[in-house]
Each structure stands twice: as structure tokens, then as C-alpha cells.
Short mmCIF file of C-alpha atoms in Angstrom, two decimals:
data_model
loop_
_atom_site.label_atom_id
_atom_site.label_comp_id
_atom_site.label_asym_id
_atom_site.label_seq_id
_atom_site.Cartn_x
_atom_site.Cartn_y
_atom_site.Cartn_z
CA MET L 1361 4.68 -1.00 18.09
CA HIS L 1362 2.45 1.84 19.60
CA SER L 1363 0.29 -0.19 21.72
CA ASN L 1364 1.13 0.67 25.56
CA GLU L 1365 -1.46 -2.35 27.06
CA ILE L 1366 0.52 -3.38 30.28
CA PHE L 1367 1.12 -7.02 30.42
CA LYS L 1368 2.26 -9.03 33.64
CA LEU L 1369 4.39 -12.06 33.73
CA ASP L 1370 6.77 -13.56 36.58
CA ASN L 1371 9.73 -11.64 35.93
CA PHE L 1372 7.99 -8.61 33.73
CA GLU L 1373 5.42 -5.88 33.77
CA GLY L 1374 5.37 -3.53 30.74
CA SER L 1375 4.56 -2.77 27.41
CA PHE L 1376 4.58 -5.50 24.66
CA SER L 1377 7.33 -3.66 22.78
CA LEU L 1378 9.16 -3.05 26.09
CA LEU L 1379 9.10 -7.06 26.15
CA LEU L 1380 10.87 -7.68 22.87
CA LYS L 1381 13.37 -5.21 23.95
CA ARG L 1382 13.98 -6.87 27.15
CA ILE L 1383 14.00 -10.67 25.22
CA GLU L 1384 16.58 -8.50 22.77
CA GLU L 1385 18.88 -7.19 25.74
CA GLU L 1386 18.74 -10.97 27.26
CA SER L 1387 17.44 -9.95 30.18
CA ILE L 1388 14.59 -12.07 29.75
CA GLU L 1389 14.62 -15.73 28.35
CA ILE L 1390 12.25 -16.68 25.78
CA ARG L 1391 11.98 -19.59 27.50
CA GLU L 1392 10.48 -18.03 30.45
CA ILE L 1393 7.36 -16.57 28.96
CA SER L 1394 4.51 -17.56 29.20
CA ILE L 1395 2.34 -17.64 26.22
CA TYR L 1396 -0.77 -19.01 27.77
CA SER L 1397 -0.64 -16.20 30.40
CA LEU L 1398 0.27 -13.16 27.52
CA VAL L 1399 -3.10 -14.76 25.78
CA ASN L 1400 -5.02 -14.78 28.89
CA GLN L 1401 -4.27 -11.23 29.54
CA PHE L 1402 -4.96 -10.12 26.41
CA SER L 1403 -8.36 -11.34 26.13
CA LYS L 1404 -9.04 -10.10 29.31
CA LYS L 1405 -8.23 -6.89 28.23
CA LEU L 1406 -11.04 -6.82 24.99
CA PRO L 1407 -12.76 -5.53 23.86
CA ILE L 1408 -9.73 -2.69 22.47
CA PRO L 1409 -9.51 -1.32 19.38
CA LEU L 1410 -9.18 -3.01 16.40
CA GLU L 1411 -5.44 -1.34 15.29
CA VAL L 1412 -3.94 -1.97 18.80
CA SER L 1413 -5.32 -5.29 19.25
CA ALA L 1414 -4.47 -6.44 15.28
CA GLU L 1415 -0.56 -5.26 16.54
CA LEU L 1416 -0.83 -7.34 19.91
CA ILE L 1417 -2.08 -10.40 18.28
CA HIS L 1418 0.62 -10.14 15.49
CA GLY L 1419 3.27 -9.46 18.09
CA ILE L 1420 2.15 -12.86 20.35
CA ALA L 1421 1.98 -14.91 17.07
CA TYR L 1422 5.79 -13.40 16.66
CA LEU L 1423 6.91 -14.51 19.88
CA ILE L 1424 5.09 -18.09 19.34
CA TRP L 1425 7.02 -18.11 16.16
CA LEU L 1426 10.43 -17.36 17.81
CA LYS L 1427 9.80 -19.54 20.77
CA SER L 1428 8.93 -22.59 18.33
CA LYS L 1429 12.35 -21.97 16.22
CA SER L 1430 14.35 -21.75 19.31
CA LEU L 1431 13.17 -25.53 20.12
CA LEU L 1432 13.36 -27.07 16.48
CA PRO L 1433 17.09 -27.88 15.53
CA LYS L 1434 18.20 -25.83 12.98
CA ARG L 1435 18.29 -27.75 9.14
CA GLU L 1436 21.85 -26.99 8.56
CA GLN L 1437 22.85 -28.45 11.83
CA ASN L 1438 26.62 -28.17 12.35
CA LEU L 1439 27.46 -31.58 14.46
CA CYS L 1440 29.51 -29.31 16.97
CA ILE L 1441 28.43 -29.77 20.47
CA GLU L 1442 28.75 -26.17 21.41
CA GLU L 1443 26.31 -25.03 18.95
CA ASP L 1444 24.07 -25.72 22.23
CA ASP L 1445 23.83 -21.60 22.45
CA ALA L 1446 23.37 -21.14 19.08
CA PRO L 1447 18.91 -21.02 18.94
CA THR L 1448 19.15 -18.26 21.75
CA ILE L 1449 21.39 -16.03 19.67
CA ASP L 1450 19.68 -16.89 16.85
CA ILE L 1451 16.67 -15.25 18.38
CA ILE L 1452 18.54 -12.35 19.29
CA GLN L 1453 19.50 -11.38 15.86
CA HIS L 1454 16.11 -12.02 14.59
CA LEU L 1455 14.63 -9.73 17.11
CA LEU L 1456 17.08 -7.37 16.43
CA ASP L 1457 16.57 -7.49 12.44
CA TYR L 1458 13.08 -7.19 12.66
CA SER L 1459 13.24 -4.29 15.07
CA ARG L 1460 15.35 -2.49 12.34
CA PHE L 1461 12.83 -3.14 10.25
CA LYS L 1462 10.30 -2.02 12.21
CA GLU L 1463 12.15 1.22 12.59
CA ALA L 1464 12.49 1.87 9.16
CA ALA L 1465 8.97 1.11 9.02
CA LEU L 1466 8.01 4.10 11.39
CA ARG L 1467 10.12 6.32 9.70
CA LEU L 1468 8.74 5.79 6.68
CA SER L 1469 5.17 6.44 7.80
CA THR L 1470 6.16 9.63 8.99
CA ARG L 1471 8.37 10.69 5.74
CA GLN L 1472 4.65 9.29 3.85
CA ARG L 1473 3.14 12.16 6.35
CA GLN L 1474 5.30 14.86 5.45
CA GLN L 1475 5.51 13.92 1.59
CA SER L 1476 1.43 14.00 1.55
CA ALA L 1477 1.94 17.87 2.59
CA HIS L 1478 3.53 18.29 -0.81
CA PHE L 1479 1.28 18.91 -3.51
CA VAL L 1480 1.32 18.40 -7.67
CA ARG L 1481 -0.60 20.56 -9.82
CA GLY L 1482 -4.39 19.12 -10.16
CA VAL L 1483 -6.10 16.37 -8.42
CA PRO L 1484 -4.75 15.89 -5.10
CA GLN L 1485 -2.34 13.13 -5.00
CA GLN L 1486 -4.41 9.74 -4.72
CA ILE L 1487 -2.55 6.59 -3.86
CA GLU L 1488 -3.08 4.79 -7.11
CA LYS L 1489 -5.42 1.70 -7.06
CA ILE L 1490 -4.63 -1.43 -9.33
CA ARG L 1491 -7.69 -3.75 -9.23
CA PRO L 1492 -6.52 -7.49 -9.45
CA PRO L 1493 -8.24 -9.27 -11.94
CA LEU L 1494 -11.47 -10.28 -11.03
CA GLN L 1495 -11.76 -14.33 -10.83
CA LEU L 1496 -15.20 -14.67 -12.86
CA ILE L 1497 -17.79 -17.38 -11.69
CA SER L 1498 -19.15 -19.41 -13.72
CA LEU L 1499 -22.95 -19.06 -14.54
CA GLU L 1500 -23.73 -22.55 -13.02
CA GLN L 1501 -21.74 -21.22 -9.82
CA LEU L 1502 -23.93 -17.92 -10.07
CA ALA L 1503 -26.92 -19.75 -10.34
CA ASN L 1504 -26.09 -21.77 -7.14
CA LEU L 1505 -25.47 -18.89 -4.95
CA VAL L 1506 -28.75 -17.16 -6.28
CA GLN L 1507 -30.64 -20.14 -5.34
CA ASP L 1508 -29.24 -20.47 -2.08
CA ILE L 1509 -30.46 -16.81 -1.11
CA MET L 1510 -34.18 -17.99 -2.63
CA LYS L 1511 -34.18 -20.25 -0.03
CA LYS L 1512 -33.99 -18.08 3.09
CA ALA L 1513 -35.78 -15.50 0.90
CA ALA L 1514 -38.49 -13.28 2.85
CA PRO L 1515 -42.02 -14.38 2.26
CA VAL L 1516 -44.34 -12.82 0.02
CA PRO L 1517 -46.72 -10.80 2.55
CA ALA L 1518 -49.93 -12.80 2.19
CA GLY L 1519 -53.25 -10.65 1.29
CA LEU L 1520 -51.02 -7.75 -0.57
CA ILE L 1521 -51.56 -7.21 -4.22
CA ASN L 1522 -47.84 -6.72 -5.23
CA GLU L 1523 -46.72 -4.77 -8.06
CA PRO L 1524 -45.01 -7.24 -10.27
CA TRP L 1525 -41.36 -6.34 -10.50
CA GLN L 1526 -39.75 -5.44 -14.16
CA VAL L 1527 -36.68 -6.75 -15.40
CA ALA L 1528 -35.85 -3.44 -16.97
CA ASP L 1529 -36.89 -1.67 -13.70
CA LYS L 1530 -33.87 -3.73 -12.21
CA ILE L 1531 -31.82 -3.36 -15.04
CA ARG L 1532 -31.88 0.77 -14.69
CA GLU L 1533 -31.24 -0.04 -11.02
CA ILE L 1534 -28.07 -1.79 -11.09
CA ARG L 1535 -26.96 0.46 -14.35
CA LEU L 1536 -27.64 3.43 -11.51
CA LEU L 1537 -25.51 1.52 -8.43
CA LEU L 1538 -22.88 1.12 -11.07
CA LYS L 1539 -22.61 4.41 -11.79
CA GLN L 1540 -22.38 5.85 -8.45
CA ASN L 1541 -20.17 3.18 -7.10
CA ALA L 1542 -17.15 1.22 -8.54
CA GLU L 1543 -18.50 -2.45 -7.57
CA ILE L 1544 -21.78 -3.75 -5.90
CA GLU L 1545 -21.43 -6.40 -3.47
CA PHE L 1546 -23.53 -9.52 -4.28
CA SER L 1547 -25.32 -9.38 -1.12
CA HIS L 1548 -26.17 -5.89 -1.94
CA LEU L 1549 -28.44 -7.21 -4.91
CA PHE L 1550 -29.07 -10.81 -3.31
CA ASN L 1551 -30.53 -11.30 0.06
CA SER L 1552 -32.75 -13.25 2.65
CA GLU L 1553 -34.80 -9.74 2.80
CA LYS L 1554 -35.93 -9.76 -0.40
CA THR L 1555 -39.20 -11.91 -1.37
CA ARG L 1556 -38.30 -14.41 -4.21
CA PRO L 1557 -40.32 -12.85 -7.06
CA GLU L 1558 -38.17 -9.89 -6.67
CA LEU L 1559 -35.21 -11.96 -6.45
CA ILE L 1560 -35.68 -13.80 -9.28
CA VAL L 1561 -36.52 -10.73 -11.53
CA ILE L 1562 -33.00 -9.12 -10.25
CA PHE L 1563 -31.55 -12.63 -11.08
CA LEU L 1564 -32.95 -12.13 -14.92
CA ALA L 1565 -31.60 -8.44 -14.94
CA LEU L 1566 -28.22 -9.64 -13.97
CA LEU L 1567 -28.20 -11.90 -16.42
CA GLU L 1568 -29.39 -9.57 -19.15
CA LEU L 1569 -26.54 -7.48 -18.49
CA MET L 1570 -24.28 -10.20 -18.42
CA LYS L 1571 -25.35 -11.17 -21.91
CA LEU L 1572 -25.07 -7.95 -23.03
CA GLY L 1573 -21.32 -7.91 -21.58
CA GLN L 1574 -22.27 -4.74 -19.60
CA VAL L 1575 -21.18 -6.36 -16.31
CA LYS L 1576 -18.93 -9.04 -15.10
CA VAL L 1577 -19.51 -11.05 -11.84
CA GLY L 1578 -16.90 -12.76 -9.86
CA GLU L 1579 -14.48 -13.37 -6.94
CA ASP L 1580 -12.32 -10.40 -5.15
CA SER L 1581 -9.09 -11.89 -4.51
CA LEU L 1582 -8.86 -9.74 -1.56
CA THR L 1583 -11.79 -10.30 0.11
CA LYS L 1584 -12.98 -12.98 -1.35
CA ASN L 1585 -16.44 -11.48 -1.78
CA ILE L 1586 -18.82 -11.65 -4.69
CA ILE L 1587 -18.77 -8.33 -6.75
CA ILE L 1588 -20.56 -7.03 -9.43
CA ILE L 1589 -18.42 -4.75 -11.75
CA SER L 1590 -19.06 -2.45 -15.14
CA SER L 1591 -17.52 -3.85 -18.00
CA ILE L 1592 -18.55 -1.57 -20.31
CA TYR L 1593 -15.27 0.66 -20.56
CA GLU L 1594 -13.18 -2.53 -20.91
CA MET G 1389 29.37 26.54 -13.53
CA ASN G 1390 27.73 28.74 -16.27
CA ASN G 1391 29.67 27.77 -18.83
CA SER G 1392 26.63 27.62 -21.09
CA LEU G 1393 26.50 31.01 -20.84
CA ASN G 1394 27.37 31.69 -24.10
CA LEU G 1395 25.78 29.62 -25.74
CA PHE G 1396 22.57 31.45 -25.78
CA THR G 1397 21.47 35.13 -25.80
CA ASP G 1398 19.53 36.01 -22.64
CA SER G 1399 16.25 36.39 -24.30
CA GLU G 1400 17.28 32.93 -25.82
CA ARG G 1401 18.00 31.47 -22.23
CA LYS G 1402 14.52 32.91 -20.87
CA TYR G 1403 12.50 31.74 -23.64
CA ILE G 1404 13.96 27.62 -22.91
CA LYS G 1405 13.45 27.70 -19.48
CA GLN G 1406 9.93 29.28 -19.96
CA VAL G 1407 9.49 26.17 -22.08
CA ILE G 1408 10.59 24.08 -19.50
CA GLU G 1409 8.36 25.39 -16.95
CA ALA G 1410 5.38 25.35 -18.93
CA LEU G 1411 6.02 21.51 -19.77
CA LEU G 1412 6.72 21.01 -15.69
CA PHE G 1413 3.62 23.23 -14.70
CA SER G 1414 1.50 21.20 -17.16
CA SER G 1415 2.42 17.80 -15.66
CA SER G 1416 1.24 16.12 -12.69
CA ASP G 1417 3.82 13.18 -12.76
CA PRO G 1418 7.59 13.07 -12.89
CA LEU G 1419 9.05 14.24 -16.22
CA PRO G 1420 12.29 12.40 -17.09
CA LEU G 1421 15.36 14.38 -18.12
CA GLY G 1422 14.88 12.68 -21.53
CA LYS G 1423 11.50 13.71 -22.01
CA ILE G 1424 12.19 17.48 -21.65
CA ARG G 1425 14.94 17.48 -24.10
CA GLU G 1426 12.96 15.50 -26.55
CA ILE G 1427 10.49 18.66 -26.45
CA THR G 1428 13.07 21.62 -25.84
CA SER G 1429 15.36 19.71 -28.65
CA THR G 1430 12.82 21.42 -31.33
CA ILE G 1431 13.78 24.64 -30.20
CA THR G 1432 17.63 24.21 -30.15
CA PRO G 1433 19.60 20.75 -29.28
CA LEU G 1434 20.56 20.63 -25.79
CA THR G 1435 23.07 18.39 -23.69
CA ASN G 1436 21.76 16.84 -20.81
CA GLU G 1437 24.43 19.13 -18.98
CA VAL G 1438 22.67 22.20 -20.30
CA MET G 1439 19.41 20.83 -19.28
CA ARG G 1440 20.36 20.04 -16.13
CA GLU G 1441 21.91 23.88 -15.38
CA LEU G 1442 18.62 25.32 -17.01
CA LEU G 1443 16.81 23.37 -14.22
CA SER G 1444 19.13 24.21 -11.14
CA GLU G 1445 18.87 27.75 -12.75
CA LEU G 1446 14.82 27.27 -12.70
CA GLN G 1447 15.21 25.74 -9.24
CA ARG G 1448 17.19 28.37 -7.87
CA ASP G 1449 14.38 30.92 -8.98
CA TYR G 1450 11.76 29.20 -7.37
CA MET G 1451 13.67 29.95 -4.16
CA ILE G 1452 14.34 33.23 -4.85
CA GLN G 1453 11.26 34.59 -5.62
CA GLN G 1454 9.84 32.74 -2.78
CA SER G 1455 7.36 30.70 -4.91
CA SER G 1456 4.82 28.66 -2.83
CA PHE G 1457 6.17 25.71 -4.92
CA LYS G 1458 9.69 24.10 -5.57
CA LEU G 1459 11.24 22.01 -8.61
CA GLU G 1460 12.21 18.82 -7.10
CA GLU G 1461 13.71 15.71 -8.21
CA ILE G 1462 11.36 12.64 -7.60
CA ALA G 1463 11.27 9.32 -8.82
CA GLN G 1464 13.55 9.95 -11.41
CA GLY G 1465 12.29 12.79 -13.17
CA TYR G 1466 11.37 16.40 -11.96
CA LEU G 1467 8.37 17.73 -10.71
CA LEU G 1468 6.77 20.77 -9.43
CA ARG G 1469 5.61 20.38 -5.71
CA THR G 1470 4.09 22.89 -3.36
CA HIS G 1471 5.95 24.08 0.12
CA GLU G 1472 4.48 21.91 3.32
CA GLU G 1473 3.43 25.31 4.49
CA PHE G 1474 0.50 25.96 2.17
CA ALA G 1475 -0.87 22.16 2.78
CA SER G 1476 -3.45 22.84 5.46
CA PHE G 1477 -5.01 25.62 2.75
CA ILE G 1478 -5.08 22.79 -0.06
CA ASP G 1479 -6.51 20.83 2.47
CA GLN G 1480 -9.42 23.09 2.88
CA LEU G 1481 -9.71 23.44 -1.06
CA HIS G 1482 -9.81 19.73 -1.27
CA GLY G 1483 -11.89 18.67 1.41
CA GLN G 1484 -8.49 16.98 2.96
CA LYS G 1485 -8.15 14.21 0.73
CA ARG G 1486 -4.48 12.97 1.03
CA GLY G 1487 -5.11 9.41 0.65
CA GLU G 1488 -5.65 6.17 2.48
CA LYS G 1489 -2.78 5.63 5.25
CA ILE G 1490 -1.12 2.19 4.65
CA SER G 1491 -1.94 0.16 7.76
CA HIS G 1492 1.08 -0.69 10.15
CA ALA G 1493 1.52 -4.21 8.96
CA SER G 1494 1.75 -3.32 5.45
CA THR G 1495 4.23 -0.66 5.92
CA GLU G 1496 6.50 -3.29 7.68
CA VAL G 1497 6.31 -5.28 4.54
CA LEU G 1498 7.09 -2.43 2.70
CA ALA G 1499 10.00 -1.44 4.64
CA ILE G 1500 11.22 -5.05 3.93
CA ILE G 1501 10.81 -4.95 0.49
CA ALA G 1502 12.00 -1.59 -0.44
CA TYR G 1503 15.45 -2.32 1.78
CA ARG G 1504 15.80 -5.84 0.32
CA GLN G 1505 14.49 -5.62 -2.65
CA PRO G 1506 14.00 -8.10 -4.49
CA VAL G 1507 12.86 -10.21 -2.01
CA THR G 1508 10.33 -12.99 -2.12
CA ARG G 1509 7.25 -13.40 0.08
CA PRO G 1510 8.79 -16.18 2.24
CA GLN G 1511 11.73 -13.93 2.73
CA ILE G 1512 9.87 -11.41 4.26
CA GLU G 1513 7.58 -13.92 6.52
CA ALA G 1514 10.99 -15.18 7.59
CA ILE G 1515 11.44 -11.74 9.23
CA ARG G 1516 8.37 -10.89 10.55
CA GLY G 1517 7.30 -14.85 11.53
CA VAL G 1518 3.95 -14.16 10.48
CA ASP G 1519 1.66 -14.86 7.01
CA SER G 1520 2.10 -11.63 4.80
CA SER G 1521 0.30 -12.03 1.70
CA GLY G 1522 -2.17 -9.78 2.98
CA CYS G 1523 -0.05 -7.05 3.11
CA VAL G 1524 1.78 -7.93 -0.22
CA ALA G 1525 -1.39 -7.96 -1.92
CA GLN G 1526 -2.59 -4.74 -0.79
CA LEU G 1527 0.86 -3.21 -1.39
CA VAL G 1528 0.37 -4.63 -5.17
CA GLU G 1529 -3.43 -2.98 -5.02
CA ARG G 1530 -2.11 0.18 -4.38
CA ASN G 1531 1.07 -0.10 -7.08
CA LEU G 1532 3.24 0.44 -4.43
CA VAL G 1533 5.30 -3.08 -5.26
CA GLU G 1534 5.13 -5.01 -8.16
CA ALA G 1535 6.70 -8.56 -9.07
CA VAL G 1536 9.90 -8.15 -10.53
CA GLY G 1537 10.76 -11.38 -11.35
CA LYS G 1538 11.06 -14.86 -9.89
CA LEU G 1539 13.95 -16.94 -7.78
CA GLU G 1540 15.06 -19.64 -9.40
CA VAL G 1541 14.34 -22.32 -6.75
CA PRO G 1542 12.05 -25.04 -6.45
CA GLY G 1543 8.94 -23.46 -6.10
CA ARG G 1544 9.64 -20.33 -8.14
CA PRO G 1545 8.33 -17.80 -6.08
CA THR G 1546 7.93 -14.32 -7.12
CA LEU G 1547 10.39 -11.79 -6.33
CA TYR G 1548 8.94 -8.34 -5.24
CA GLY G 1549 9.95 -4.76 -5.96
CA THR G 1550 9.14 -1.51 -5.29
CA THR G 1551 7.27 0.99 -8.01
CA LYS G 1552 7.78 4.32 -9.42
CA GLU G 1553 4.36 5.15 -7.32
CA PHE G 1554 6.58 4.15 -4.00
CA LEU G 1555 9.08 6.86 -5.08
CA LYS G 1556 6.29 9.48 -5.74
CA LEU G 1557 4.87 8.87 -2.35
CA PHE G 1558 7.84 8.83 -0.17
CA GLY G 1559 9.24 11.80 -2.02
CA LEU G 1560 12.29 9.98 -3.57
CA LYS G 1561 14.52 10.71 -6.55
CA ASP G 1562 15.77 7.12 -6.55
CA ILE G 1563 15.60 4.04 -4.29
CA LYS G 1564 19.30 5.11 -2.93
CA GLU G 1565 17.81 8.23 -1.42
CA LEU G 1566 16.66 5.64 0.93
CA PRO G 1567 17.48 6.56 4.67
CA SER G 1568 20.20 3.64 5.79
CA ILE G 1569 19.23 1.39 8.35
CA ALA G 1570 21.74 -0.02 10.46
CA ASN G 1571 23.68 -2.50 8.76
CA ASN G 1572 23.71 -5.98 9.15
#
């Protein structure tokens, strides 16, 4: 962990990684640590950079997990009464295990940085991205989504003679967007800033492109956003 | 060491090395020994041993000539890569596009998979104590880890292992080259 945010407890003052180290060394008992106090101190420190706060949340969540593990009986419970100390030893072992991997991760990061200084012939090395197959949505789902947006559509400004939106124009627009970007977010095409007539025409254009098999609409498995991608080259 | 010296004339040897060099030059992906041999065998049959000798010679040649690149064994193949000292210049040429950094959490997951493969997501989470599905998905998307099978227990969770891309990115010849971490 790289964060240097200082936490204060009854018997401790220092960074989060130091706290974990103290637990490892057994100079602090995990039982003595007030998660409540840690979370409070954390929230008082906000706002802090995302990377740092993510690490701290992860660390506190890990402590909660460790603590709860120490309170619950192990599943393969030996009936020996001397096993009272076992949970504590478990925690230390677990922390040691985990810190070995954290160290390995740090070394991997460093190694990656060093290795990136070597170039191969041609295009600079980039981490290849494989797009997981899109979870295609049904026509009905798409229609429902569009309807939802249309309910919140911007009102047509009264008293202005608007140029009617053309499906062909919108088709061209979508095609151009897909040429410039790998994917289009649903909210980019359909949002409440557009008027109802415009949304309808965009929808018709999208349907036409779907019918022609030139685009696919689905849910990104990682971000859960609805996106539109080009399917011409498949 | 050079027991193949008697097999070729000087110019034959030079020619074969040139061909190997040309193949290496044309490839931005590590070339397996077998693949190079397949092609050079159209000139004259060569054993793996001789091939390795010639490749070592090429490697030495580049070092002696002080070329800006070196011949390395990465991801179970041979590859030409520039020396680190020229990185800043190449960066200037390509606008510093060195690829996205992997997130801190994902690097942890990657380390666990690299050292414990094949390993399941629940096993990863048992070490980290937190949900790791997002990290695993990210690593799969980056083609650094892949599903390598299923563990034969109830639920049949997917087993994950590192990919060739992983070896390439971290400059490893094979997974055994991973620096060892203190043993359990």
C-alpha cells in the first residue's frame, strides 16, 4: 500500500500499512482495533485521490473480513480445547500470505515499468484489449429504454419552425461516430437534452442500421452500460 | 562450443544467420525456435542444437556491435528488443504511448494468479479478503489471464492462468522465470 494517510487509535498512530505490519508482528491484537474509528477517520479525510481512497477502503474491508473470520469458528473444527489460540495464528498467517503477494505485485509493477522501456519493431507495445462478447439486448428492451428517455425529453421550443430531422442524416451521424470511436454509449445518442422528434428519428436510424446488420446494441459486461458497436467487420 | 563449425562454410553460416535475422526483424511477436527452423530448413536442415548455437551467435554479434537492440528469449520465443537507454527517444517518436497501467488491485490479483496458477476466483478472494471479480474481468479483457479449466468441485469454478501476453509484457521467457517469493 502506498498511502501515507495517518490513522490514530488508542494504541497506535501511523499509516495503514504500518497498522497491518503491527498486527503481523503481533504487537497489536486485531480485536483491539476499532473499525468504527478507522472508518470515521477515513471519512473525515475525504476528499482524497481516488487511488488512495480505493486502497484504504480495500484495506479496511480486509480488516473487517479478518476480524469476522477470527470471530467465527473454523469449519474444520478440531475438538481440541487447546485450539483456542488457533484463530489468532490464522490471522497472522493470512496477513503474511497476503503481504507476500502484495510485495510480489509491487515487484511485478516495477518489472512492467522496466520492461516497457524495451520496444519491438513496429507499433509500440500496447496491452491488447479483448472485448468480451456484448450481451445483446432484445428489441423490446431497447424500445423500453428509448421510451424512458422520451418521457424526459426536452420540450420542443414553441414558435420555432424546426427543420424536420432526417433518418438518413442520423444514420450518417451514427456511422461517423462509430468510425471515430470503437463504441457509442447509449446515453450519448439518447438523452433528455434532445427533443422527442429528434429522439424518434435517432431511434429509427438505429433500427435501420440494426436491420442492415451494421450495428449491434448490447450491455458491456464490465461497465454494465448499454453501448452500440459496429458489426460490419464481423 | 562451436561444434557445428564444420557443417557449413563461413559464407553458408553467414547466410543462414542473415535469414534468421530477417525473420526476427519482420516479427514483433516472439518467434518460437520451431518456427524459425521450419523456414530455415528450406535452405538446409538444421537441428535444434545448431539453431540455438546460431541464435546465440547472433545475440553475441549484436552485443559486440553494440547495436541498439538485443536478441532475447521472451514468451518461449525469440525477439528483437531495443535497449532501455533508448526508451526516451522512442517515446518521443510515438508520443509516449506505452499502454495503460494496470490498477493496483488488479496487479495484486495478477500476482496471485501468476504464482498460484491454476487458481479459482474464490481462492483468490480467500487471500485478498475482498471481491475480486472486477479485477479478474479486467485482466481477462487485457488478455493477461485466461480460463484454463474448471476445478472439479461443486460449482465447478473456473481456473485461471497467465497468458503468453503476460510473459511478453513482463519480459519473461516462461513462467518459471518469475522471481520467487518467500516460500510458505
